[in-house]
Tab-separated table of C-alpha atoms in Angstrom:
chain	number	residue	atom	x	y	z
L	1	UNK	CA	-6.584	28.079	28.485
L	2	UNK	CA	-3.326	29.004	26.806
L	3	UNK	CA	-0.591	27.361	28.729
L	4	UNK	CA	2.024	28.678	26.416
L	5	UNK	CA	4.995	28.664	28.752
L	6	UNK	CA	6.705	31.383	26.737
L	7	UNK	CA	3.799	33.787	27.351
L	8	UNK	CA	3.994	33.353	31.135
L	9	UNK	CA	7.628	32.410	31.654
L	10	UNK	CA	9.935	34.390	33.905
L	11	UNK	CA	13.495	34.247	32.587
L	12	UNK	CA	16.333	34.254	35.112
L	13	UNK	CA	18.645	37.249	34.743
L	14	UNK	CA	20.668	36.662	37.902
L	15	UNK	CA	20.621	34.254	40.829
L	16	UNK	CA	22.140	35.166	44.183
L	17	UNK	CA	22.787	32.408	46.733
L	18	UNK	CA	21.878	33.653	50.216
L	19	UNK	CA	22.085	30.620	52.495
L	20	UNK	CA	22.867	26.931	52.364
L	21	UNK	CA	21.763	24.962	55.396
L	22	UNK	CA	21.229	21.470	56.712
L	23	UNK	CA	17.694	21.181	55.276
L	24	UNK	CA	17.026	24.128	52.979
L	25	UNK	CA	18.892	26.678	50.927
L	26	UNK	CA	17.766	30.130	49.857
L	27	UNK	CA	18.462	32.135	46.718
L	28	UNK	CA	17.103	35.340	45.264
L	29	UNK	CA	16.573	35.336	41.510
L	30	UNK	CA	16.125	38.428	39.406
L	31	UNK	CA	13.704	37.597	36.603
L	32	UNK	CA	12.537	39.121	33.352
L	33	UNK	CA	8.725	39.233	33.313
L	34	UNK	CA	6.558	38.657	30.218
L	35	UNK	CA	6.001	42.447	29.989
L	36	UNK	CA	9.739	43.170	29.814
L	37	UNK	CA	10.016	44.448	33.394
L	38	UNK	CA	12.075	42.773	36.089
L	39	UNK	CA	11.156	41.389	39.503
L	40	UNK	CA	12.897	39.483	42.284
L	41	UNK	CA	11.877	36.002	43.402
L	42	UNK	CA	12.874	34.580	46.777
L	43	UNK	CA	13.270	30.830	46.385
L	44	UNK	CA	13.781	28.116	49.000
L	45	UNK	CA	15.295	24.842	47.799
L	46	UNK	CA	14.321	21.669	49.651
L	47	UNK	CA	15.290	18.008	49.012
L	48	UNK	CA	11.639	16.853	48.877
L	49	UNK	CA	9.823	14.520	51.222
L	50	UNK	CA	7.574	11.495	51.519
L	51	UNK	CA	4.479	11.043	53.675
L	52	UNK	CA	2.451	7.952	54.482
L	53	UNK	CA	-1.328	7.565	54.830
L	54	UNK	CA	-1.478	4.313	56.825
L	55	UNK	CA	-4.926	2.932	57.655
L	56	UNK	CA	-5.634	0.062	60.024
L	57	UNK	CA	-9.231	-0.951	60.845
L	58	UNK	CA	-10.471	2.410	59.521
L	59	UNK	CA	-8.066	4.338	61.734
L	60	UNK	CA	-5.281	6.618	60.560
L	61	UNK	CA	-1.751	6.343	61.925
L	62	UNK	CA	-0.515	9.767	63.045
L	63	UNK	CA	2.419	11.130	64.996
L	64	UNK	CA	2.650	14.048	67.416
L	65	UNK	CA	5.764	16.177	67.305
L	66	UNK	CA	6.952	19.646	68.162
L	67	UNK	CA	7.204	21.944	65.147
L	68	UNK	CA	9.704	24.676	65.868
L	69	UNK	CA	8.562	26.798	62.905
L	70	UNK	CA	5.078	26.902	64.481
L	71	UNK	CA	6.241	26.820	68.128
L	72	UNK	CA	3.703	24.112	68.943
L	73	UNK	CA	2.977	20.392	68.945
L	74	UNK	CA	1.238	19.113	65.826
L	75	UNK	CA	-0.408	15.805	64.919
L	76	UNK	CA	0.519	14.767	61.385
L	77	UNK	CA	0.783	11.693	59.210
L	78	UNK	CA	4.320	10.207	59.276
L	79	UNK	CA	6.664	12.003	56.886
L	80	UNK	CA	10.292	12.771	56.317
L	81	UNK	CA	12.825	14.265	53.989
L	82	UNK	CA	14.236	12.324	51.090
L	83	UNK	CA	17.808	11.218	51.338
L	84	UNK	CA	19.984	11.820	48.304
L	85	UNK	CA	19.200	9.447	45.430
L	86	UNK	CA	16.714	7.505	47.537
L	87	UNK	CA	13.846	5.591	45.915
L	88	UNK	CA	10.535	7.241	46.860
L	89	UNK	CA	8.722	4.077	47.948
L	90	UNK	CA	11.768	2.925	49.929
L	91	UNK	CA	11.891	6.329	51.635
L	92	UNK	CA	8.191	6.071	52.550
L	93	UNK	CA	8.740	2.586	53.999
L	94	UNK	CA	11.785	3.814	55.945
L	95	UNK	CA	10.095	6.896	57.403
L	96	UNK	CA	6.996	4.945	58.408
L	97	UNK	CA	9.017	2.374	60.320
L	98	UNK	CA	11.438	4.896	61.838
L	99	UNK	CA	8.696	7.183	63.140
L	100	UNK	CA	5.997	4.679	64.128
L	101	UNK	CA	7.579	1.233	64.336
L	102	UNK	CA	5.172	-0.148	61.715
L	103	UNK	CA	6.213	-1.880	58.511
L	104	UNK	CA	4.094	-1.391	55.376
L	105	UNK	CA	3.533	-4.608	53.446
L	106	UNK	CA	2.312	-2.584	50.463
L	107	UNK	CA	2.649	1.059	49.478
L	108	UNK	CA	0.783	2.719	46.618
L	109	UNK	CA	1.341	6.249	45.357
L	110	UNK	CA	-1.642	8.573	45.973
L	111	UNK	CA	-0.309	11.874	44.637
L	112	UNK	CA	2.669	14.225	44.758
L	113	UNK	CA	2.399	17.925	45.407
L	114	UNK	CA	4.445	21.064	45.876
L	115	UNK	CA	3.745	22.430	49.335
L	116	UNK	CA	4.459	26.145	48.708
L	117	UNK	CA	4.997	26.850	45.013
L	118	UNK	CA	5.078	30.603	45.641
L	119	UNK	CA	8.472	30.454	47.320
L	120	UNK	CA	9.717	26.856	47.640
L	121	UNK	CA	10.417	23.839	45.428
L	122	UNK	CA	9.571	21.299	48.163
L	123	UNK	CA	7.633	18.358	46.724
L	124	UNK	CA	5.882	15.817	48.900
L	125	UNK	CA	5.089	12.305	47.673
L	126	UNK	CA	2.097	10.748	49.435
L	127	UNK	CA	1.866	6.951	49.735
L	128	UNK	CA	-1.009	4.800	50.982
L	129	UNK	CA	-1.032	1.505	52.828
L	130	UNK	CA	-3.694	-0.491	54.630
L	131	UNK	CA	-1.315	-3.373	55.332
L	132	UNK	CA	0.944	-2.652	58.285
L	133	UNK	CA	2.613	-4.947	60.797
L	134	UNK	CA	4.713	-4.118	63.873
L	135	UNK	CA	8.422	-3.540	63.177
L	136	UNK	CA	11.177	-1.568	64.892
L	137	UNK	CA	10.928	2.094	65.794
L	138	UNK	CA	14.136	4.020	65.208
L	139	UNK	CA	13.895	7.799	65.465
L	140	UNK	CA	16.519	10.221	64.265
L	141	UNK	CA	18.696	11.568	67.065
L	142	UNK	CA	16.870	14.918	67.060
L	143	UNK	CA	13.366	13.504	66.502
L	144	UNK	CA	10.805	13.153	69.307
L	145	UNK	CA	7.468	11.819	68.111
L	146	UNK	CA	4.525	9.869	69.521
L	147	UNK	CA	2.389	7.577	67.349
L	148	UNK	CA	-1.368	6.956	67.615
L	149	UNK	CA	-4.269	5.554	65.556
L	150	UNK	CA	-7.246	7.895	65.210
L	151	UNK	CA	-10.758	7.559	63.790
L	152	UNK	CA	-12.024	10.058	61.225
L	153	UNK	CA	-14.158	11.641	63.965
L	154	UNK	CA	-11.001	12.110	66.074
L	155	UNK	CA	-9.238	13.553	63.032
L	156	UNK	CA	-12.044	16.106	62.633
L	157	UNK	CA	-11.856	16.933	66.346
L	158	UNK	CA	-8.075	17.404	66.046
L	159	UNK	CA	-8.643	19.713	63.060
L	160	UNK	CA	-11.210	21.706	65.075
L	161	UNK	CA	-8.699	21.959	67.950
L	162	UNK	CA	-5.835	23.008	65.665
L	163	UNK	CA	-3.821	19.894	66.537
L	164	UNK	CA	-4.046	18.772	62.920
L	165	UNK	CA	-3.313	21.778	60.737
L	166	UNK	CA	-0.729	20.908	58.104
L	167	UNK	CA	-1.440	20.592	54.392
L	168	UNK	CA	-0.461	16.936	53.932
L	169	UNK	CA	-2.549	15.686	56.881
L	170	UNK	CA	-5.537	17.886	56.004
L	171	UNK	CA	-5.345	16.639	52.399
L	172	UNK	CA	-5.089	13.071	53.722
L	173	UNK	CA	-8.252	13.489	55.805
L	174	UNK	CA	-10.150	14.705	52.704
L	175	UNK	CA	-8.684	11.812	50.670
L	176	UNK	CA	-9.692	9.422	53.462
L	177	UNK	CA	-13.273	10.742	53.340
L	178	UNK	CA	-13.363	10.058	49.604
L	179	UNK	CA	-11.823	6.602	50.148
L	180	UNK	CA	-14.469	5.739	52.773
L	181	UNK	CA	-17.251	6.858	50.423
L	182	UNK	CA	-16.037	5.308	47.164
L	183	UNK	CA	-13.359	2.744	48.065
L	184	UNK	CA	-10.881	4.710	45.935
L	185	UNK	CA	-9.276	8.152	45.878
L	186	UNK	CA	-11.690	9.398	43.185
K	1	UNK	CA	-1.454	10.173	73.054
K	2	UNK	CA	0.456	12.413	75.419
K	3	UNK	CA	0.548	15.812	73.884
K	4	UNK	CA	2.408	17.248	76.791
K	5	UNK	CA	4.095	20.157	75.078
K	6	UNK	CA	6.843	20.209	77.684
K	7	UNK	CA	7.843	16.636	76.822
K	8	UNK	CA	8.246	17.429	73.114
K	9	UNK	CA	9.072	21.133	73.204
K	10	UNK	CA	12.226	22.541	71.677
K	11	UNK	CA	13.395	25.585	73.618
K	12	UNK	CA	15.086	28.387	71.707
K	13	UNK	CA	18.657	29.027	72.854
K	14	UNK	CA	19.595	31.457	70.098
K	15	UNK	CA	18.002	32.850	66.951
K	16	UNK	CA	20.105	34.182	64.082
K	17	UNK	CA	18.431	36.304	61.396
K	18	UNK	CA	19.792	35.337	57.962
K	19	UNK	CA	17.642	37.163	55.435
K	20	UNK	CA	14.702	39.531	55.277
K	21	UNK	CA	13.073	39.806	51.870
K	22	UNK	CA	10.005	41.070	50.077
K	23	UNK	CA	7.965	37.917	50.775
K	24	UNK	CA	9.838	35.727	53.231
K	25	UNK	CA	12.492	35.958	55.888
K	26	UNK	CA	14.858	33.283	57.120
K	27	UNK	CA	16.328	32.624	60.551
K	28	UNK	CA	18.306	29.784	62.088
K	29	UNK	CA	17.354	28.870	65.636
K	30	UNK	CA	19.496	26.817	67.959
K	31	UNK	CA	17.198	24.724	70.134
K	32	UNK	CA	17.430	22.610	73.253
K	33	UNK	CA	15.883	19.192	72.583
K	34	UNK	CA	13.861	17.184	75.123
K	35	UNK	CA	16.918	14.938	75.668
K	36	UNK	CA	19.141	17.885	76.626
K	37	UNK	CA	21.063	17.964	73.350
K	38	UNK	CA	20.976	20.866	70.927
K	39	UNK	CA	20.008	21.107	67.266
K	40	UNK	CA	19.590	23.829	64.656
K	41	UNK	CA	16.282	24.654	62.978
K	42	UNK	CA	16.104	26.581	59.706
K	43	UNK	CA	12.887	28.598	59.726
K	44	UNK	CA	11.199	30.575	56.963
K	45	UNK	CA	8.727	33.260	58.051
K	46	UNK	CA	5.865	34.054	55.685
K	47	UNK	CA	2.918	36.483	56.057
K	48	UNK	CA	0.319	33.770	55.352
K	49	UNK	CA	-2.071	33.496	52.448
K	50	UNK	CA	-5.656	32.933	51.375
K	51	UNK	CA	-6.973	30.650	48.632
K	52	UNK	CA	-10.416	30.367	47.097
K	53	UNK	CA	-12.314	27.259	45.990
K	54	UNK	CA	-14.865	28.829	43.642
K	55	UNK	CA	-17.401	26.503	42.004
K	56	UNK	CA	-19.788	27.456	39.224
K	57	UNK	CA	-22.068	24.857	37.614
K	58	UNK	CA	-19.890	22.059	39.074
K	59	UNK	CA	-16.738	23.568	37.600
K	60	UNK	CA	-13.742	24.856	39.547
K	61	UNK	CA	-12.214	28.252	38.859
K	62	UNK	CA	-8.450	27.931	38.402
K	63	UNK	CA	-5.625	30.136	37.202
K	64	UNK	CA	-2.494	29.276	35.248
K	65	UNK	CA	0.698	31.050	36.174
K	66	UNK	CA	4.437	30.624	35.987
K	67	UNK	CA	5.992	29.456	39.242
K	68	UNK	CA	9.622	30.499	39.338
K	69	UNK	CA	10.448	28.180	42.260
K	70	UNK	CA	9.339	25.238	40.074
K	71	UNK	CA	10.453	26.736	36.732
K	72	UNK	CA	7.124	25.822	35.143
K	73	UNK	CA	3.536	26.867	34.564
K	74	UNK	CA	1.068	25.551	37.123
K	75	UNK	CA	-2.722	25.501	37.299
K	76	UNK	CA	-3.922	26.381	40.805
K	77	UNK	CA	-6.933	27.757	42.599
K	78	UNK	CA	-6.710	31.554	43.044
K	79	UNK	CA	-4.576	32.524	46.033
K	80	UNK	CA	-2.452	35.298	47.362
K	81	UNK	CA	-0.478	36.601	50.294
K	82	UNK	CA	-2.134	38.375	53.159
K	83	UNK	CA	-1.524	42.069	53.467
K	84	UNK	CA	-0.648	43.351	56.908
K	85	UNK	CA	-3.619	43.404	59.273
K	86	UNK	CA	-6.014	42.339	56.510
K	87	UNK	CA	-9.236	40.492	57.333
K	88	UNK	CA	-9.032	36.935	55.975
K	89	UNK	CA	-12.395	36.905	54.186
K	90	UNK	CA	-11.724	40.344	52.706
K	91	UNK	CA	-8.349	39.100	51.477
K	92	UNK	CA	-9.982	36.062	49.852
K	93	UNK	CA	-12.543	38.312	48.131
K	94	UNK	CA	-9.792	40.679	46.968
K	95	UNK	CA	-7.509	37.951	45.590
K	96	UNK	CA	-10.370	36.215	43.777
K	97	UNK	CA	-11.414	39.387	41.998
K	98	UNK	CA	-7.858	40.561	41.273
K	99	UNK	CA	-6.767	37.252	39.757
K	100	UNK	CA	-9.939	36.125	37.989
K	101	UNK	CA	-12.273	39.102	37.680
K	102	UNK	CA	-15.006	37.292	39.607
K	103	UNK	CA	-16.706	38.623	42.733
K	104	UNK	CA	-17.780	36.151	45.434
K	105	UNK	CA	-21.231	36.910	46.839
K	106	UNK	CA	-20.546	34.565	49.754
K	107	UNK	CA	-17.365	33.083	51.202
K	108	UNK	CA	-17.243	30.344	53.822
K	109	UNK	CA	-14.133	29.095	55.573
K	110	UNK	CA	-13.241	25.476	54.685
K	111	UNK	CA	-10.004	24.995	56.624
K	112	UNK	CA	-6.640	26.570	57.348
K	113	UNK	CA	-3.360	24.714	57.100
K	114	UNK	CA	0.389	25.159	57.402
K	115	UNK	CA	1.945	24.325	54.058
K	116	UNK	CA	5.415	23.213	55.233
K	117	UNK	CA	5.562	22.926	59.031
K	118	UNK	CA	9.031	21.358	58.877
K	119	UNK	CA	10.677	24.632	57.865
K	120	UNK	CA	8.081	27.399	57.376
K	121	UNK	CA	5.298	29.131	59.296
K	122	UNK	CA	3.215	29.853	56.174
K	123	UNK	CA	-0.475	29.292	56.874
K	124	UNK	CA	-3.067	29.157	54.122
K	125	UNK	CA	-6.741	29.921	54.754
K	126	UNK	CA	-9.055	28.196	52.281
K	127	UNK	CA	-12.456	29.751	51.496
K	128	UNK	CA	-15.347	28.344	49.482
K	129	UNK	CA	-17.917	30.031	47.276
K	130	UNK	CA	-20.473	28.800	44.789
K	131	UNK	CA	-21.863	32.288	44.205
K	132	UNK	CA	-19.688	34.291	41.854
K	133	UNK	CA	-20.526	37.097	39.453
K	134	UNK	CA	-18.309	38.943	36.944
K	135	UNK	CA	-16.321	41.864	38.406
K	136	UNK	CA	-13.083	43.604	37.482
K	137	UNK	CA	-9.796	41.811	36.988
K	138	UNK	CA	-6.825	43.713	38.379
K	139	UNK	CA	-3.549	41.819	38.520
K	140	UNK	CA	-0.511	42.897	40.479
K	141	UNK	CA	2.138	44.527	38.320
K	142	UNK	CA	4.304	41.391	38.370
K	143	UNK	CA	1.454	38.883	38.081
K	144	UNK	CA	0.559	37.110	34.834
K	145	UNK	CA	-2.255	34.623	35.212
K	146	UNK	CA	-4.983	33.090	33.054
K	147	UNK	CA	-8.331	31.992	34.500
K	148	UNK	CA	-10.439	28.987	33.456
K	149	UNK	CA	-13.315	26.831	34.734
K	150	UNK	CA	-12.581	23.087	34.781
K	151	UNK	CA	-14.654	19.970	35.456
K	152	UNK	CA	-13.474	17.423	38.012
K	153	UNK	CA	-12.482	15.148	35.120
K	154	UNK	CA	-10.300	17.957	33.732
K	155	UNK	CA	-8.853	18.510	37.206
K	156	UNK	CA	-7.878	14.821	37.350
K	157	UNK	CA	-6.362	15.044	33.867
K	158	UNK	CA	-4.380	18.134	34.937
K	159	UNK	CA	-3.158	16.235	38.009
K	160	UNK	CA	-2.113	13.306	35.802
K	161	UNK	CA	-0.261	15.728	33.493
K	162	UNK	CA	1.456	17.522	36.395
K	163	UNK	CA	-0.265	20.824	35.550
K	164	UNK	CA	-2.035	20.709	38.905
K	165	UNK	CA	0.519	19.741	41.533
K	166	UNK	CA	0.363	22.099	44.486
K	167	UNK	CA	-0.932	21.188	47.937
K	168	UNK	CA	-3.838	23.658	48.134
K	169	UNK	CA	-5.273	22.731	44.724
K	170	UNK	CA	-4.778	18.992	45.264
K	171	UNK	CA	-6.482	19.304	48.666
K	172	UNK	CA	-9.268	21.304	47.008
K	173	UNK	CA	-9.861	18.567	44.421
K	174	UNK	CA	-10.183	15.972	47.225
K	175	UNK	CA	-12.500	18.338	49.148
K	176	UNK	CA	-14.508	18.857	45.951
K	177	UNK	CA	-14.895	15.088	45.556
K	178	UNK	CA	-16.254	14.879	49.093
K	179	UNK	CA	-18.544	17.860	48.443
K	180	UNK	CA	-19.945	16.233	45.285
K	181	UNK	CA	-20.588	12.980	47.177
K	182	UNK	CA	-22.052	14.383	50.403
K	183	UNK	CA	-22.998	18.009	49.729
K	184	UNK	CA	-20.625	19.061	52.511
K	185	UNK	CA	-16.910	18.902	53.284
K	186	UNK	CA	-17.348	15.884	55.590
């Protein structure tokens, strides 16, 4: 495969800011394509986020919360936006305790991924822990979540019911399956 | 876990359209929180997408393309936006052939997931095939992609190098690991 960036690159001709909000901003870029034509690209900017795969006695710690973008309650692994300049591992530890009340005594990086590379630069950093102890729950003022430990069979049932249906939690369930089979994420 | 939607629900008080583009639209909703306070929610609307995990002789079919939102070339499984009213399996078959030139002789649904439930309604439907035959490649006018078959070791090397770093492809590599170990996705 030729991954010659120059052969595939889209050069920015113009960038128009459309919106700057509390969480995301939006811009429309006009780009020059490799064939010399132009196209527009709608791009959402996001500060990035962390998520935590926390296992305890072969159960996964999840939270239920209302997702306005989907207009329904979803069960997901704990996650949250990065604060400016924040260390990734510190952010993962903070979000875990804020959302669930559990403190991670270790946190290892599993992987990082862009959630929607077609239109957004959001990156999510996934951390793993199997060492958690009770701490202090402290939700954001506009956050309403409920925490629970589920078995992998419950996770599959939640997927079948549509209660679990976000990329990071679905990926985590697949990673968990691998971890149960091999003791690692490979 | 109490998944009483009413206890977690955020009721829409007002919805302000901000932008309507070629791919996405953006609105800001003012919501009433369960505690009686209000908050704003920035919401991106997206038509949804399909992606294809195509295996051939224990290799995964991937495409390299420039992602403007990330300002870099990425290696991903084939994927594309849904066209209005399109059947999901037909869309997966269409995108696979358009982007790679391969025709799937079977397609089974693996899972569907929301990529960024915190701010977007984009849902991605993942299909699996291990029966592909050469067809006709037919890229969109503004699409420049290169197709390749990679082993799972190459996939891991691409992840380590940051060439593979999107949610759907990362999830697919974990699902592939499970599939290699168990012969299924569980």
